[in-house]
Coordinates of C-alpha atoms in Angstrom, one line a residue:
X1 CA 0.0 0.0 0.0
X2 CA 2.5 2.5 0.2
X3 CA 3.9 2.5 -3.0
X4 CA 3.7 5.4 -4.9
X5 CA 0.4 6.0 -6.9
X6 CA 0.7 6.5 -10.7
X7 CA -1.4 9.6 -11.8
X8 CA -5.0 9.0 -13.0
X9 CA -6.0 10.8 -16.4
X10 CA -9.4 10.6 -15.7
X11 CA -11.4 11.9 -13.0
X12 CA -13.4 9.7 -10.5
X13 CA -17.1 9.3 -11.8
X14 CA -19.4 9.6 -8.8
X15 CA -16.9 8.1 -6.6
X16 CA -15.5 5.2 -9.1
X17 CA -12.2 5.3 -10.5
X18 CA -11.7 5.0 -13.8
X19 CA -10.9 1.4 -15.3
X20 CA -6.8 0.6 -15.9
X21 CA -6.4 -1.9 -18.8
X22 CA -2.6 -2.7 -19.5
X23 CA -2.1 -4.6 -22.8
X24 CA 0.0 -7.4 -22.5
X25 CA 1.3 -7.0 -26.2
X26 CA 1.7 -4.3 -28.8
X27 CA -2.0 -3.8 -30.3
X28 CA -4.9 -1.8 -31.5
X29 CA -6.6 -0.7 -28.8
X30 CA -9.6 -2.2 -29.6
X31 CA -7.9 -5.4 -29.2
X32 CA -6.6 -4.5 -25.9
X33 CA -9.8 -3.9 -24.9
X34 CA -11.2 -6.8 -26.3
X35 CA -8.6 -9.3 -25.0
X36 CA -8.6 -7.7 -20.8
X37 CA -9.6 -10.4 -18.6
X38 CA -11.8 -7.5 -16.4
X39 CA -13.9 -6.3 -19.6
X40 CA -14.8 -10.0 -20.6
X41 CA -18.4 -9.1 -19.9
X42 CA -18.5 -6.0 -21.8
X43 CA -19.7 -7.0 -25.4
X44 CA -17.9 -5.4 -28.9
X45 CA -20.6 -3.1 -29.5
X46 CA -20.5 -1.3 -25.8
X47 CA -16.6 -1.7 -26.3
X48 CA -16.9 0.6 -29.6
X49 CA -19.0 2.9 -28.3
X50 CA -16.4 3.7 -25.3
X51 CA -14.0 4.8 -28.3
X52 CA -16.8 7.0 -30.2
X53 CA -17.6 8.9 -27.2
X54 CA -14.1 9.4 -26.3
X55 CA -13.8 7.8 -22.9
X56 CA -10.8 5.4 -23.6
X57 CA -7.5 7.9 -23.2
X58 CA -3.9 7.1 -22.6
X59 CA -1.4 7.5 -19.5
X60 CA -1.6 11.3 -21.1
X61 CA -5.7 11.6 -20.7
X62 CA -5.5 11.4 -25.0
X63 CA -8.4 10.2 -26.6
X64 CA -7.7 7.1 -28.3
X65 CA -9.5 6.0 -31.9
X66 CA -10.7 2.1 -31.9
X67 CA -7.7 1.9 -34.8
X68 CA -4.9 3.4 -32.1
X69 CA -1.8 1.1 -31.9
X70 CA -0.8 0.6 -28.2
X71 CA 2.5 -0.3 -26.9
X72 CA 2.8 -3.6 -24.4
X73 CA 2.6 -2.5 -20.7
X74 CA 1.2 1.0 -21.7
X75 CA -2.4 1.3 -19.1
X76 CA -5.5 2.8 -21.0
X77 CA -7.9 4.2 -18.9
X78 CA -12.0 4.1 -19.3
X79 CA -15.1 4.5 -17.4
X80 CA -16.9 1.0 -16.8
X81 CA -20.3 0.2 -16.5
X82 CA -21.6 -0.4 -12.4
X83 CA -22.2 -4.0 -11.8
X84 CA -26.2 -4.6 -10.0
X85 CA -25.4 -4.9 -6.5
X86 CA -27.2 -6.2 -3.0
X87 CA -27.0 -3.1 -1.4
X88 CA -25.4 -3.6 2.0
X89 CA -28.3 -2.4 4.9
X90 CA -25.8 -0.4 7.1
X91 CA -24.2 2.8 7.5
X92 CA -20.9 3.5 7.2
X93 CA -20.4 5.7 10.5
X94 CA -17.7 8.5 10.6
X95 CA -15.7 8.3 13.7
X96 CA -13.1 11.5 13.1
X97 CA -12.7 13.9 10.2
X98 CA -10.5 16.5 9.6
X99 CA -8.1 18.2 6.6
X100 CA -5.7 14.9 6.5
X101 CA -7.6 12.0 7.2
X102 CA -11.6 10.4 7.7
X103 CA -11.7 7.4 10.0
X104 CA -14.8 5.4 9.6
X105 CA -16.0 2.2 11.5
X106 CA -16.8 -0.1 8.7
X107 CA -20.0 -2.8 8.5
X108 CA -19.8 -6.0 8.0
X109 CA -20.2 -7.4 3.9
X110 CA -18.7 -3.7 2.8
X111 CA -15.6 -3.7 1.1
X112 CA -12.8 -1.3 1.5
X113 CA -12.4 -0.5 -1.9
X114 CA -14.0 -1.6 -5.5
X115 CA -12.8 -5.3 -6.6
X116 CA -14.9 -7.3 -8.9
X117 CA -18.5 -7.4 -8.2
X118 CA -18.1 -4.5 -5.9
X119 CA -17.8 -1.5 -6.5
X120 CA -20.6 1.0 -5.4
X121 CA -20.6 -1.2 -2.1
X122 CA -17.4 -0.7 -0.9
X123 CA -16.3 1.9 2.3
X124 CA -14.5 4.0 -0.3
X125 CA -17.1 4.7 -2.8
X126 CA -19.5 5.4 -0.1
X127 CA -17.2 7.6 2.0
X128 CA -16.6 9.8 -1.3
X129 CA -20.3 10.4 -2.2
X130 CA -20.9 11.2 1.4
X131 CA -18.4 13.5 1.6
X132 CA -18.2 15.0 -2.1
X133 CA -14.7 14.0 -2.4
X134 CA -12.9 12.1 -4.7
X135 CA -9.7 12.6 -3.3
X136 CA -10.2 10.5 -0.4
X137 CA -8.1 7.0 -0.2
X138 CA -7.6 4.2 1.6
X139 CA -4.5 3.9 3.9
X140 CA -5.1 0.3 4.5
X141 CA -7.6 -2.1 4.1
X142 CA -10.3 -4.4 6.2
X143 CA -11.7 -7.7 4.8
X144 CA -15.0 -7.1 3.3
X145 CA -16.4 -9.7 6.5
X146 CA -14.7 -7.7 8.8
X147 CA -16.3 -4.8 10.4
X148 CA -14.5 -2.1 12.6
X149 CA -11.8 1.0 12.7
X150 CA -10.5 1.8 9.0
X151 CA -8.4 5.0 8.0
X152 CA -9.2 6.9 4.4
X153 CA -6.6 9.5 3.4
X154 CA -8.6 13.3 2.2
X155 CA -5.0 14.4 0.6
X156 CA -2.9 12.9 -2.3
X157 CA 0.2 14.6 -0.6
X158 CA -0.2 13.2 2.8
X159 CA -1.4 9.9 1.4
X160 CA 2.0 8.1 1.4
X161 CA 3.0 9.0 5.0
X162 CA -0.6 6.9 6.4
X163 CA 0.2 4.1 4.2
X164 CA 3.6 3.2 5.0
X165 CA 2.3 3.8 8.5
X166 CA 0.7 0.3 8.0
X167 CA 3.2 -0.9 5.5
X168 CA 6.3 -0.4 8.5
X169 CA 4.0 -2.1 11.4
X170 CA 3.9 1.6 13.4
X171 CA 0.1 0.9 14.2
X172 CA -1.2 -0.6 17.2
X173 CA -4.2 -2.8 16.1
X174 CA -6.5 -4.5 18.0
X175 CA -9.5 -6.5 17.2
X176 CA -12.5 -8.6 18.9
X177 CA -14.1 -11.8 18.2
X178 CA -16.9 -13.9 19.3
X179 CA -16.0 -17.8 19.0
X180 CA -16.8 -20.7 21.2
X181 CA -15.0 -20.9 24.6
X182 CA -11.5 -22.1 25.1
X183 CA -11.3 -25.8 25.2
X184 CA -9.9 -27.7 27.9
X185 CA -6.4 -28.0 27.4
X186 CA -6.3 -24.3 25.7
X187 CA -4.4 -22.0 28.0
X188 CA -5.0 -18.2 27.4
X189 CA -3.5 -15.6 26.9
X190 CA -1.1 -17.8 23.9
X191 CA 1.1 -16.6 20.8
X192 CA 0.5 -18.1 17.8
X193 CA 3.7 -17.8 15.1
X194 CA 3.4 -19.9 12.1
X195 CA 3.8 -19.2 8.1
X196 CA 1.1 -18.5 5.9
X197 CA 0.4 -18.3 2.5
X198 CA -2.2 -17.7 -0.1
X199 CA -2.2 -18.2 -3.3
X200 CA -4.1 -16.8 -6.1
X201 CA -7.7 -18.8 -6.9
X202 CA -7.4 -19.9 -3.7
X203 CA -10.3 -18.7 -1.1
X204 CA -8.3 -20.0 2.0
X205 CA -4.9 -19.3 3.3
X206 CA -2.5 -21.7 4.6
X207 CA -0.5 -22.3 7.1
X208 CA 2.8 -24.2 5.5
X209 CA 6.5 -24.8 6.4
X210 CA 9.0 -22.3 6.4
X211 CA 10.4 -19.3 8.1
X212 CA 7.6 -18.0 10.9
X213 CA 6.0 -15.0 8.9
X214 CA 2.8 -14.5 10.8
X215 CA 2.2 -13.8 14.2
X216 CA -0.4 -13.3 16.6
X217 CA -1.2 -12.5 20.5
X218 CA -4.8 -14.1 21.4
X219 CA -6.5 -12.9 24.8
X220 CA -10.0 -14.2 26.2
X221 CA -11.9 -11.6 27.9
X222 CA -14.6 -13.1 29.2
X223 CA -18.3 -14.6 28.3
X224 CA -19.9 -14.1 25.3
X225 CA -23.6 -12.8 24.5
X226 CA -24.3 -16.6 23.7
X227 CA -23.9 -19.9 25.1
X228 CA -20.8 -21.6 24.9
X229 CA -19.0 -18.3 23.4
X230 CA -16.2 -16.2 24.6
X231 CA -15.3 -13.0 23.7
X232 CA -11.2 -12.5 22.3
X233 CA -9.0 -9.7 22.1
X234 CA -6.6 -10.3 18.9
X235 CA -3.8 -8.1 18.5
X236 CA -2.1 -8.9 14.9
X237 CA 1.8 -8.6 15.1
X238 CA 2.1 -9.0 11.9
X239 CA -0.6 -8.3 8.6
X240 CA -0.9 -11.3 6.7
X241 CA -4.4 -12.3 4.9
X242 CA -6.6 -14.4 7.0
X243 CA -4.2 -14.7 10.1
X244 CA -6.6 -13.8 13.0
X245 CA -9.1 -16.1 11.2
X246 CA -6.9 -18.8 10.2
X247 CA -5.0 -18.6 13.6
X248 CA -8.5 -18.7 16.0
X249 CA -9.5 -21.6 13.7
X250 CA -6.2 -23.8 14.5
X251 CA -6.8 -22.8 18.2
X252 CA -9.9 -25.1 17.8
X253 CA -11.8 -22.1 18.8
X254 CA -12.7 -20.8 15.0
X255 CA -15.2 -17.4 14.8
X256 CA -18.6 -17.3 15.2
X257 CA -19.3 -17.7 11.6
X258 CA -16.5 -17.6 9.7
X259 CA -17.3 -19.1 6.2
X260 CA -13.8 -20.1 5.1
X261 CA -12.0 -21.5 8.6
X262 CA -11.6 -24.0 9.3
X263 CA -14.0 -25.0 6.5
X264 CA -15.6 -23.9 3.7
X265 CA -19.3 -23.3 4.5
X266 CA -21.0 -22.3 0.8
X267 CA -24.3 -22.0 2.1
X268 CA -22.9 -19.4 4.5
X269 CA -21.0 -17.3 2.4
X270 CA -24.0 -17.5 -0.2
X271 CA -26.8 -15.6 2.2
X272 CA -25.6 -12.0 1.6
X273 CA -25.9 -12.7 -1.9
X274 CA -29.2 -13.3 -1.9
X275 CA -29.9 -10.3 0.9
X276 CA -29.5 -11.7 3.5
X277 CA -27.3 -10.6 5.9
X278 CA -28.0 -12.0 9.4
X279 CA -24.7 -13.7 10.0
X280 CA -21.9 -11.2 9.7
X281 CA -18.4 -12.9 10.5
X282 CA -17.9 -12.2 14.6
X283 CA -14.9 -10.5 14.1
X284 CA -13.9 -6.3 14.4
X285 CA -10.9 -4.0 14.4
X286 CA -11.8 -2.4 17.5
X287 CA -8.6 -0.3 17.9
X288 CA -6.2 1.4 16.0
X289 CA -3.6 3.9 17.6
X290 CA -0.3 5.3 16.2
X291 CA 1.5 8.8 16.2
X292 CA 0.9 10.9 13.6
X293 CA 2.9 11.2 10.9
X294 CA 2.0 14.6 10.1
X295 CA 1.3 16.3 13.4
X296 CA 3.2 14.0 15.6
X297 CA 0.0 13.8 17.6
X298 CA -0.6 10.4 19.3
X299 CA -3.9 9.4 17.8
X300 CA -6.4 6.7 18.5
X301 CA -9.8 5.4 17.0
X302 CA -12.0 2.9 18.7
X303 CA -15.0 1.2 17.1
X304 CA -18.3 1.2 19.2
X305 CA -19.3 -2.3 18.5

């Protein structure tokens, strides 16, 4: 995340960012077009009409022609279509605002940013139509399950020093979860340090051998709201995909409805497809706190959940 951003010729369209296309050989750019993986679903004719209303431009925000040759590795940039979405039933709640940053606590099933089939869903889409502003950008991310504390950027020239924030482990993060109570033979407070991986296609991560690259401190604070349940404090020493999940789920004490660990559950992960979005993964970043990079300020955001 804190590498630097390459400028965007085209302006955000009610809080969307224009499509990137990079052509992996020297073409027309029709053909690039027509041969991106992301615009598989956008038929020939929608594709030629992009060109004709002159909304496909180069790195330089020129207008291409359909008949254009394009270079390998040179991005084109066009506005995309919105995919029909569920639309998620909560609010994105602002928690602090000012000239630098936005700090939001996030819902369940909402995104940080647009990926696939969502875009208009997603924290940062929302964030900018609320507040008019298209500048505004993430300085880390959330899973789309997870709910909690999450940090948008309002400034491209204070963007970088946020981001490597995260990137160089200078924020404290803490996070609940509801999962079933600790097992006998489970003693608590425990590290976990393992290695994990995840590979692309893959919906799971994986713990496999090698040189520890993920580790975690897991707490039990008490009863949960239900039977049977405990409520954890998870503080992430490191950031890789899926650890607090994958970790609680190896402790034999997986969360309250996780979909992925440690099994896939299809018929879970299917409901908020359909609308139905009663069983939001137990899990929230309930604290982040760091010193400012800009002020020097010692800051700190807490979710209400």
């Amino acid at each position: 995340m804190s590498r630097r951003r390459r400028p965007v010729p085209l302006p955000a369209r009610d809080g969307v960012d224009a499509t990137r296309i990079v052509p992996r050989v020297d073409a027309l750019a029709v053909d690039a077009l027509r041969a991106a993986p992301s615009l598989a679903d956008l038929g020939d004719e929608a594709i030629l009409a992009r060109f004709a209303d002159g909304e496909v431009v180069d790195g330089a925000g020129r207008p291409l022609r359909a008949d254009d040759p394009v270079p390998a590795r040179q991005p084109l940039w066009m506005y995309r279509d919105l995919p029909v979405e569920t639309p998620v039933p909560f609010e994105l709640t602002v928690l602090h605002l000012d000239d630098d940053i936005v700090v939001v606590d996030k819902p369940h099933f909402l995104a940080t940013m647009p990926r696939g089939a969502h875009v208009s869903q997603t924290a940062l889409v929302r964030l900018r139509r609320l507040l008019d502003d298209d500048a505004v950008s993430p300085a880390h991310r959330l899973d789309r399950l997870t709910a909690g504390v999450l940090l948008f950027t309002r400034r491209p020239e204070v963007r970088r020093p946020y981001q490597e924030l995260f990137a160089d482990r200078r924020v404290e993060k803490e996070y609940r979860a509801l999962a079933p109570s600790p097992p006998d033979g489970l003693s608590l407070p425990c590290d976990v340090a393992d290695r994990i991986e995840k590979t692309a296609g893959d919906l799971r991560a994986r713990v496999v051998d090698g040189p520890v690259n993920a580790r975690s401190r897991i707490e039990v604070l008490g009863p949960g709201p239900e039977v049977g349940t405990s409520l954890y404090r998870l503080l992430p020493l490191t950031g890789r995909t899926h650890q607090l999940r994958l970790h609680m789920a190896r402790l034999g004490v997986p969360i309250v409805d996780d979909p992925l660990y440690p099994d896939v559950r299809p018929d879970l992960a299917a409901l908020p497809d359909h609308g139905d979005f009663s069983r939001p993964l137990r899990l929230v970043a309930h604290r982040l706190a760091f010193d400012d990079p800009i002020t020097g300020r010692r800051r700190e955001f807490t979710s209400p959940r």
